[in-house]
JSON list of C-alpha atoms in Angstrom, two decimals:
[
{"chain": "A", "resi": 1, "resn": "MET", "atom": "CA", "xyz": [83.23, 80.12, 77.71]},
{"chain": "A", "resi": 2, "resn": "LYS", "atom": "CA", "xyz": [86.71, 78.45, 77.34]},
{"chain": "A", "resi": 3, "resn": "LYS", "atom": "CA", "xyz": [88.05, 81.49, 80.11]},
{"chain": "A", "resi": 4, "resn": "ILE", "atom": "CA", "xyz": [85.40, 81.10, 82.16]},
{"chain": "A", "resi": 5, "resn": "PHE", "atom": "CA", "xyz": [86.31, 77.38, 82.81]},
{"chain": "A", "resi": 6, "resn": "ALA", "atom": "CA", "xyz": [90.19, 78.20, 82.95]},
{"chain": "A", "resi": 7, "resn": "VAL", "atom": "CA", "xyz": [89.54, 80.65, 85.54]},
{"chain": "A", "resi": 8, "resn": "LEU", "atom": "CA", "xyz": [87.55, 77.85, 87.82]},
{"chain": "A", "resi": 9, "resn": "MET", "atom": "CA", "xyz": [89.98, 75.65, 86.78]},
{"chain": "A", "resi": 10, "resn": "PHE", "atom": "CA", "xyz": [92.40, 78.10, 88.29]},
{"chain": "A", "resi": 11, "resn": "LEU", "atom": "CA", "xyz": [90.60, 78.47, 91.69]},
{"chain": "A", "resi": 12, "resn": "ALA", "atom": "CA", "xyz": [90.24, 74.40, 91.68]},
{"chain": "A", "resi": 13, "resn": "ALA", "atom": "CA", "xyz": [93.56, 73.68, 91.76]},
{"chain": "A", "resi": 14, "resn": "GLY", "atom": "CA", "xyz": [94.09, 76.39, 94.17]},
{"chain": "A", "resi": 15, "resn": "ILE", "atom": "CA", "xyz": [91.54, 74.97, 96.87]},
{"chain": "A", "resi": 16, "resn": "GLY", "atom": "CA", "xyz": [92.69, 71.31, 95.98]},
{"chain": "A", "resi": 17, "resn": "PHE", "atom": "CA", "xyz": [97.31, 72.21, 96.51]},
{"chain": "A", "resi": 18, "resn": "ALA", "atom": "CA", "xyz": [96.05, 74.34, 99.81]},
{"chain": "A", "resi": 19, "resn": "GLN", "atom": "CA", "xyz": [94.15, 70.68, 100.87]},
{"chain": "A", "resi": 20, "resn": "GLY", "atom": "CA", "xyz": [95.73, 70.33, 104.69]},
{"chain": "A", "resi": 21, "resn": "SER", "atom": "CA", "xyz": [97.17, 73.30, 105.01]},
{"chain": "A", "resi": 22, "resn": "GLY", "atom": "CA", "xyz": [94.99, 75.12, 107.59]},
{"chain": "A", "resi": 23, "resn": "ARG", "atom": "CA", "xyz": [94.65, 77.57, 104.79]},
{"chain": "A", "resi": 24, "resn": "THR", "atom": "CA", "xyz": [91.54, 79.39, 104.81]},
{"chain": "A", "resi": 25, "resn": "ILE", "atom": "CA", "xyz": [89.37, 79.13, 101.43]},
{"chain": "A", "resi": 26, "resn": "PRO", "atom": "CA", "xyz": [87.55, 82.53, 101.32]},
{"chain": "A", "resi": 27, "resn": "ILE", "atom": "CA", "xyz": [84.51, 81.79, 98.35]},
{"chain": "A", "resi": 28, "resn": "ASN", "atom": "CA", "xyz": [81.83, 84.63, 97.64]},
{"chain": "A", "resi": 29, "resn": "LEU", "atom": "CA", "xyz": [78.39, 83.81, 95.94]},
{"chain": "A", "resi": 30, "resn": "SER", "atom": "CA", "xyz": [76.27, 87.37, 95.20]},
{"chain": "A", "resi": 31, "resn": "TYR", "atom": "CA", "xyz": [73.38, 88.59, 93.19]},
{"chain": "A", "resi": 32, "resn": "PHE", "atom": "CA", "xyz": [74.53, 90.86, 90.51]},
{"chain": "A", "resi": 33, "resn": "GLY", "atom": "CA", "xyz": [71.41, 92.80, 89.35]},
{"chain": "A", "resi": 34, "resn": "GLU", "atom": "CA", "xyz": [72.70, 94.96, 86.53]},
{"chain": "A", "resi": 35, "resn": "THR", "atom": "CA", "xyz": [71.01, 98.23, 86.95]},
{"chain": "A", "resi": 36, "resn": "ILE", "atom": "CA", "xyz": [69.66, 97.09, 90.21]},
{"chain": "A", "resi": 37, "resn": "THR", "atom": "CA", "xyz": [67.29, 95.26, 89.17]},
{"chain": "A", "resi": 38, "resn": "HIS", "atom": "CA", "xyz": [68.74, 92.91, 85.99]},
{"chain": "A", "resi": 39, "resn": "PRO", "atom": "CA", "xyz": [69.05, 89.39, 87.45]},
{"chain": "A", "resi": 40, "resn": "GLY", "atom": "CA", "xyz": [72.48, 87.64, 87.44]},
{"chain": "A", "resi": 41, "resn": "LEU", "atom": "CA", "xyz": [75.15, 86.03, 89.97]},
{"chain": "A", "resi": 42, "resn": "GLU", "atom": "CA", "xyz": [78.97, 86.23, 90.90]},
{"chain": "A", "resi": 43, "resn": "LEU", "atom": "CA", "xyz": [81.46, 83.61, 91.93]},
{"chain": "A", "resi": 44, "resn": "GLY", "atom": "CA", "xyz": [84.13, 84.77, 93.32]},
{"chain": "A", "resi": 45, "resn": "TYR", "atom": "CA", "xyz": [87.12, 84.64, 95.92]},
{"chain": "A", "resi": 46, "resn": "GLU", "atom": "CA", "xyz": [89.42, 86.98, 97.69]},
{"chain": "A", "resi": 47, "resn": "ASN", "atom": "CA", "xyz": [92.58, 86.17, 99.54]},
{"chain": "A", "resi": 48, "resn": "ALA", "atom": "CA", "xyz": [94.00, 88.82, 101.79]},
{"chain": "A", "resi": 49, "resn": "PHE", "atom": "CA", "xyz": [97.42, 90.27, 101.83]},
{"chain": "A", "resi": 50, "resn": "HIS", "atom": "CA", "xyz": [98.75, 93.02, 103.42]},
{"chain": "A", "resi": 51, "resn": "GLY", "atom": "CA", "xyz": [96.52, 94.71, 106.70]},
{"chain": "A", "resi": 52, "resn": "GLY", "atom": "CA", "xyz": [92.90, 95.16, 105.58]},
{"chain": "A", "resi": 53, "resn": "PHE", "atom": "CA", "xyz": [93.98, 94.41, 101.87]},
{"chain": "A", "resi": 54, "resn": "ASN", "atom": "CA", "xyz": [92.68, 91.63, 99.61]},
{"chain": "A", "resi": 55, "resn": "PHE", "atom": "CA", "xyz": [92.65, 90.57, 96.31]},
{"chain": "A", "resi": 56, "resn": "THR", "atom": "CA", "xyz": [89.48, 89.41, 94.45]},
{"chain": "A", "resi": 57, "resn": "LEU", "atom": "CA", "xyz": [89.30, 87.11, 91.27]},
{"chain": "A", "resi": 58, "resn": "SER", "atom": "CA", "xyz": [85.21, 87.14, 90.30]},
{"chain": "A", "resi": 59, "resn": "VAL", "atom": "CA", "xyz": [83.15, 85.34, 87.42]},
{"chain": "A", "resi": 60, "resn": "GLY", "atom": "CA", "xyz": [79.90, 86.58, 86.30]},
{"chain": "A", "resi": 61, "resn": "THR", "atom": "CA", "xyz": [76.41, 86.97, 84.54]},
{"chain": "A", "resi": 62, "resn": "TYR", "atom": "CA", "xyz": [74.04, 88.79, 84.30]},
{"chain": "A", "resi": 63, "resn": "VAL", "atom": "CA", "xyz": [70.76, 89.41, 81.58]},
{"chain": "A", "resi": 64, "resn": "HIS", "atom": "CA", "xyz": [69.25, 92.76, 80.05]},
{"chain": "A", "resi": 65, "resn": "GLN", "atom": "CA", "xyz": [65.66, 91.99, 79.50]},
{"chain": "A", "resi": 66, "resn": "ARG", "atom": "CA", "xyz": [65.51, 92.86, 75.91]},
{"chain": "A", "resi": 67, "resn": "ASN", "atom": "CA", "xyz": [68.95, 93.74, 75.58]},
{"chain": "A", "resi": 68, "resn": "HIS", "atom": "CA", "xyz": [71.48, 91.85, 76.09]},
{"chain": "A", "resi": 69, "resn": "THR", "atom": "CA", "xyz": [72.95, 89.29, 78.43]},
{"chain": "A", "resi": 70, "resn": "GLY", "atom": "CA", "xyz": [76.91, 90.29, 80.24]},
{"chain": "A", "resi": 71, "resn": "LEU", "atom": "CA", "xyz": [79.11, 87.97, 81.25]},
{"chain": "A", "resi": 72, "resn": "PHE", "atom": "CA", "xyz": [81.74, 89.30, 82.82]},
{"chain": "A", "resi": 73, "resn": "LEU", "atom": "CA", "xyz": [85.66, 88.45, 84.54]},
{"chain": "A", "resi": 74, "resn": "ASN", "atom": "CA", "xyz": [86.97, 90.26, 86.88]},
{"chain": "A", "resi": 75, "resn": "ALA", "atom": "CA", "xyz": [90.24, 91.11, 89.65]},
{"chain": "A", "resi": 76, "resn": "GLY", "atom": "CA", "xyz": [89.72, 93.94, 92.74]},
{"chain": "A", "resi": 77, "resn": "VAL", "atom": "CA", "xyz": [92.06, 95.32, 95.26]},
{"chain": "A", "resi": 78, "resn": "ASN", "atom": "CA", "xyz": [89.65, 95.83, 98.22]},
{"chain": "A", "resi": 79, "resn": "TRP", "atom": "CA", "xyz": [90.32, 98.04, 101.47]},
{"chain": "A", "resi": 80, "resn": "ARG", "atom": "CA", "xyz": [88.01, 96.63, 104.17]},
{"chain": "A", "resi": 81, "resn": "HIS", "atom": "CA", "xyz": [87.93, 98.04, 107.45]},
{"chain": "A", "resi": 82, "resn": "THR", "atom": "CA", "xyz": [86.29, 95.12, 110.67]},
{"chain": "A", "resi": 83, "resn": "PHE", "atom": "CA", "xyz": [85.06, 96.46, 113.58]},
{"chain": "A", "resi": 84, "resn": "PRO", "atom": "CA", "xyz": [85.22, 94.64, 116.50]},
{"chain": "A", "resi": 85, "resn": "VAL", "atom": "CA", "xyz": [81.41, 94.09, 116.61]},
{"chain": "A", "resi": 86, "resn": "GLY", "atom": "CA", "xyz": [81.42, 92.84, 112.87]},
{"chain": "A", "resi": 87, "resn": "TYR", "atom": "CA", "xyz": [80.59, 95.63, 110.89]},
{"chain": "A", "resi": 88, "resn": "SER", "atom": "CA", "xyz": [82.80, 95.73, 107.88]},
{"chain": "A", "resi": 89, "resn": "PRO", "atom": "CA", "xyz": [82.81, 98.10, 104.73]},
{"chain": "A", "resi": 90, "resn": "GLU", "atom": "CA", "xyz": [84.67, 98.27, 102.27]},
{"chain": "A", "resi": 91, "resn": "ILE", "atom": "CA", "xyz": [85.68, 99.83, 99.15]},
{"chain": "A", "resi": 92, "resn": "GLY", "atom": "CA", "xyz": [87.92, 98.46, 95.82]},
{"chain": "A", "resi": 93, "resn": "LEU", "atom": "CA", "xyz": [88.76, 98.41, 92.52]},
{"chain": "A", "resi": 94, "resn": "GLY", "atom": "CA", "xyz": [89.01, 95.98, 89.95]},
{"chain": "A", "resi": 95, "resn": "ILE", "atom": "CA", "xyz": [89.66, 95.89, 85.63]},
{"chain": "A", "resi": 96, "resn": "GLY", "atom": "CA", "xyz": [87.93, 93.11, 84.04]},
{"chain": "A", "resi": 97, "resn": "TYR", "atom": "CA", "xyz": [86.78, 91.71, 80.86]},
{"chain": "A", "resi": 98, "resn": "LEU", "atom": "CA", "xyz": [82.71, 91.86, 79.93]},
{"chain": "A", "resi": 99, "resn": "HIS", "atom": "CA", "xyz": [81.04, 90.39, 76.83]},
{"chain": "A", "resi": 100, "resn": "THR", "atom": "CA", "xyz": [77.50, 90.77, 74.95]},
{"chain": "A", "resi": 101, "resn": "TRP", "atom": "CA", "xyz": [75.76, 89.29, 73.06]},
{"chain": "A", "resi": 102, "resn": "ALA", "atom": "CA", "xyz": [72.44, 91.44, 71.84]},
{"chain": "A", "resi": 103, "resn": "HIS", "atom": "CA", "xyz": [68.71, 90.02, 72.79]},
{"chain": "A", "resi": 104, "resn": "GLY", "atom": "CA", "xyz": [66.22, 89.93, 70.32]},
{"chain": "A", "resi": 105, "resn": "GLY", "atom": "CA", "xyz": [68.14, 90.23, 66.62]},
{"chain": "A", "resi": 106, "resn": "PRO", "atom": "CA", "xyz": [71.68, 90.42, 64.79]},
{"chain": "A", "resi": 107, "resn": "THR", "atom": "CA", "xyz": [74.21, 92.86, 66.21]},
{"chain": "A", "resi": 108, "resn": "TYR", "atom": "CA", "xyz": [75.44, 94.75, 63.21]},
{"chain": "A", "resi": 109, "resn": "VAL", "atom": "CA", "xyz": [78.96, 95.75, 63.18]},
{"chain": "A", "resi": 110, "resn": "VAL", "atom": "CA", "xyz": [80.74, 98.19, 61.23]},
{"chain": "A", "resi": 111, "resn": "ASP", "atom": "CA", "xyz": [84.02, 98.36, 60.28]},
{"chain": "A", "resi": 112, "resn": "SER", "atom": "CA", "xyz": [86.46, 101.33, 59.36]},
{"chain": "A", "resi": 113, "resn": "ALA", "atom": "CA", "xyz": [85.75, 101.29, 55.66]},
{"chain": "A", "resi": 114, "resn": "GLY", "atom": "CA", "xyz": [81.95, 101.15, 56.06]},
{"chain": "A", "resi": 115, "resn": "ASN", "atom": "CA", "xyz": [81.10, 97.83, 55.60]},
{"chain": "A", "resi": 116, "resn": "VAL", "atom": "CA", "xyz": [78.19, 96.49, 57.29]},
{"chain": "A", "resi": 117, "resn": "SER", "atom": "CA", "xyz": [78.39, 93.34, 58.95]},
{"chain": "A", "resi": 118, "resn": "VAL", "atom": "CA", "xyz": [76.33, 90.88, 61.02]},
{"chain": "A", "resi": 119, "resn": "THR", "atom": "CA", "xyz": [78.26, 89.27, 64.11]},
{"chain": "A", "resi": 120, "resn": "ARG", "atom": "CA", "xyz": [77.18, 86.31, 66.66]},
{"chain": "A", "resi": 121, "resn": "ALA", "atom": "CA", "xyz": [79.27, 86.91, 68.72]},
{"chain": "A", "resi": 122, "resn": "GLY", "atom": "CA", "xyz": [78.60, 89.10, 70.80]},
{"chain": "A", "resi": 123, "resn": "ARG", "atom": "CA", "xyz": [81.18, 92.14, 71.71]},
{"chain": "A", "resi": 124, "resn": "PRO", "atom": "CA", "xyz": [84.06, 92.23, 74.22]},
{"chain": "A", "resi": 125, "resn": "HIS", "atom": "CA", "xyz": [84.56, 95.30, 76.47]},
{"chain": "A", "resi": 126, "resn": "PHE", "atom": "CA", "xyz": [87.03, 96.78, 78.75]},
{"chain": "A", "resi": 127, "resn": "MET", "atom": "CA", "xyz": [85.14, 97.14, 82.28]},
{"chain": "A", "resi": 128, "resn": "PRO", "atom": "CA", "xyz": [86.55, 98.88, 85.00]},
{"chain": "A", "resi": 129, "resn": "SER", "atom": "CA", "xyz": [84.77, 98.73, 88.35]},
{"chain": "A", "resi": 130, "resn": "LEU", "atom": "CA", "xyz": [84.63, 100.28, 92.02]},
{"chain": "A", "resi": 131, "resn": "LYS", "atom": "CA", "xyz": [82.81, 98.93, 94.84]},
{"chain": "A", "resi": 132, "resn": "LEU", "atom": "CA", "xyz": [81.19, 101.05, 97.62]},
{"chain": "A", "resi": 133, "resn": "GLY", "atom": "CA", "xyz": [80.47, 98.04, 100.18]},
{"chain": "A", "resi": 134, "resn": "LEU", "atom": "CA", "xyz": [78.30, 100.03, 102.80]},
{"chain": "A", "resi": 135, "resn": "PHE", "atom": "CA", "xyz": [76.78, 96.85, 104.75]},
{"chain": "A", "resi": 136, "resn": "GLY", "atom": "CA", "xyz": [79.05, 94.15, 105.20]},
{"chain": "A", "resi": 137, "resn": "TRP", "atom": "CA", "xyz": [78.68, 92.15, 108.54]},
{"chain": "A", "resi": 138, "resn": "ASP", "atom": "CA", "xyz": [81.62, 89.16, 109.44]},
{"chain": "A", "resi": 139, "resn": "LEU", "atom": "CA", "xyz": [79.63, 86.53, 111.35]},
{"chain": "A", "resi": 140, "resn": "ARG", "atom": "CA", "xyz": [83.11, 85.11, 112.54]},
{"chain": "A", "resi": 141, "resn": "LYS", "atom": "CA", "xyz": [82.79, 88.59, 115.10]},
{"chain": "A", "resi": 142, "resn": "GLY", "atom": "CA", "xyz": [80.81, 87.44, 118.08]},
{"chain": "A", "resi": 143, "resn": "ALA", "atom": "CA", "xyz": [78.58, 84.78, 116.08]},
{"chain": "A", "resi": 144, "resn": "ASP", "atom": "CA", "xyz": [81.89, 82.29, 115.46]},
{"chain": "A", "resi": 145, "resn": "VAL", "atom": "CA", "xyz": [80.02, 81.77, 112.18]},
{"chain": "A", "resi": 146, "resn": "PRO", "atom": "CA", "xyz": [82.83, 81.15, 109.08]},
{"chain": "A", "resi": 147, "resn": "ALA", "atom": "CA", "xyz": [80.57, 83.46, 107.01]},
{"chain": "A", "resi": 148, "resn": "ARG", "atom": "CA", "xyz": [80.44, 87.09, 105.79]},
{"chain": "A", "resi": 149, "resn": "VAL", "atom": "CA", "xyz": [77.47, 88.72, 104.26]},
{"chain": "A", "resi": 150, "resn": "ASN", "atom": "CA", "xyz": [77.48, 92.05, 102.40]},
{"chain": "A", "resi": 151, "resn": "ALA", "atom": "CA", "xyz": [75.21, 94.78, 100.20]},
{"chain": "A", "resi": 152, "resn": "ASP", "atom": "CA", "xyz": [77.32, 96.79, 97.78]},
{"chain": "A", "resi": 153, "resn": "ILE", "atom": "CA", "xyz": [77.15, 99.24, 95.01]},
{"chain": "A", "resi": 154, "resn": "VAL", "atom": "CA", "xyz": [78.86, 98.47, 92.03]},
{"chain": "A", "resi": 155, "resn": "VAL", "atom": "CA", "xyz": [79.35, 101.04, 89.29]},
{"chain": "A", "resi": 156, "resn": "PHE", "atom": "CA", "xyz": [80.78, 99.39, 86.08]},
{"chain": "A", "resi": 157, "resn": "GLY", "atom": "CA", "xyz": [81.92, 100.74, 82.84]},
{"chain": "A", "resi": 158, "resn": "GLN", "atom": "CA", "xyz": [81.54, 99.34, 79.25]},
{"chain": "A", "resi": 159, "resn": "TYR", "atom": "CA", "xyz": [83.99, 100.35, 76.40]},
{"chain": "A", "resi": 160, "resn": "PRO", "atom": "CA", "xyz": [83.39, 100.61, 73.95]},
{"chain": "A", "resi": 161, "resn": "TYR", "atom": "CA", "xyz": [79.76, 101.25, 74.10]},
{"chain": "A", "resi": 162, "resn": "ASN", "atom": "CA", "xyz": [79.15, 102.74, 70.86]},
{"chain": "A", "resi": 163, "resn": "SER", "atom": "CA", "xyz": [82.48, 104.02, 71.14]},
{"chain": "A", "resi": 164, "resn": "TYR", "atom": "CA", "xyz": [81.91, 105.52, 74.11]},
{"chain": "A", "resi": 165, "resn": "PHE", "atom": "CA", "xyz": [82.48, 104.30, 77.51]},
{"chain": "A", "resi": 166, "resn": "MET", "atom": "CA", "xyz": [79.30, 103.48, 78.67]},
{"chain": "A", "resi": 167, "resn": "PRO", "atom": "CA", "xyz": [78.57, 104.06, 83.24]},
{"chain": "A", "resi": 168, "resn": "ARG", "atom": "CA", "xyz": [76.49, 101.35, 84.37]},
{"chain": "A", "resi": 169, "resn": "ALA", "atom": "CA", "xyz": [75.49, 100.49, 88.10]},
{"chain": "A", "resi": 170, "resn": "ALA", "atom": "CA", "xyz": [74.12, 97.22, 90.21]},
{"chain": "A", "resi": 171, "resn": "LEU", "atom": "CA", "xyz": [73.61, 96.46, 93.45]},
{"chain": "A", "resi": 172, "resn": "ARG", "atom": "CA", "xyz": [75.67, 93.37, 94.56]},
{"chain": "A", "resi": 173, "resn": "VAL", "atom": "CA", "xyz": [73.99, 91.15, 97.34]},
{"chain": "A", "resi": 174, "resn": "GLY", "atom": "CA", "xyz": [75.67, 88.50, 98.91]},
{"chain": "A", "resi": 175, "resn": "ALA", "atom": "CA", "xyz": [77.86, 85.91, 101.41]},
{"chain": "A", "resi": 176, "resn": "THR", "atom": "CA", "xyz": [81.21, 84.68, 101.95]},
{"chain": "A", "resi": 177, "resn": "TYR", "atom": "CA", "xyz": [81.55, 81.38, 103.18]},
{"chain": "A", "resi": 178, "resn": "TYR", "atom": "CA", "xyz": [85.32, 80.84, 105.20]},
{"chain": "A", "resi": 179, "resn": "HIS", "atom": "CA", "xyz": [86.24, 76.97, 104.44]},
{"chain": "A", "resi": 180, "resn": "GLU", "atom": "CA", "xyz": [88.71, 76.27, 106.61]},
{"chain": "A", "resi": 181, "resn": "LEU", "atom": "CA", "xyz": [90.71, 73.34, 105.93]},
{"chain": "A", "resi": 182, "resn": "GLU", "atom": "CA", "xyz": [92.30, 71.01, 107.18]},
{"chain": "A", "resi": 183, "resn": "GLN", "atom": "CA", "xyz": [96.19, 70.45, 108.39]},
{"chain": "A", "resi": 184, "resn": "ASN", "atom": "CA", "xyz": [97.93, 67.38, 108.05]}
]
């Protein structure tokens, strides 16, 4: 939780330092449905750096009822092409940290010596991801609204999961607001 707070403070500081620079700060808020129906939220930031490429940083959570709750921090690089009418598909790769807590009882941990213990701290996981954004619409084209709406399929991994790699899928539906900072 402290790491997520630190990331949010970093984002807030970046926005604060950018005041008066004439920059645009894109902030994304999305529904993040792990295996489509397990509800969650994701808050993200993006920064364009070359052509159609952008860097993203996000924090999110989801609840897989009667199984686990996940909290994640993800960084990625996306490529997006925006057509003149506003249609803007994208594809991206990311790496992240996922922390899960089991629902409905204690989590048992077995060490290398075969000793069993109970933990309430949850479990850390490596979280690589692939984003397929087949539906995206930049409302700044034609409608002159400083926003973009999107619906993406996110395939992500959870490692380790019982000593294996567990692939998961999520539906990510949201909007990015492009906040224009004033120049001084």
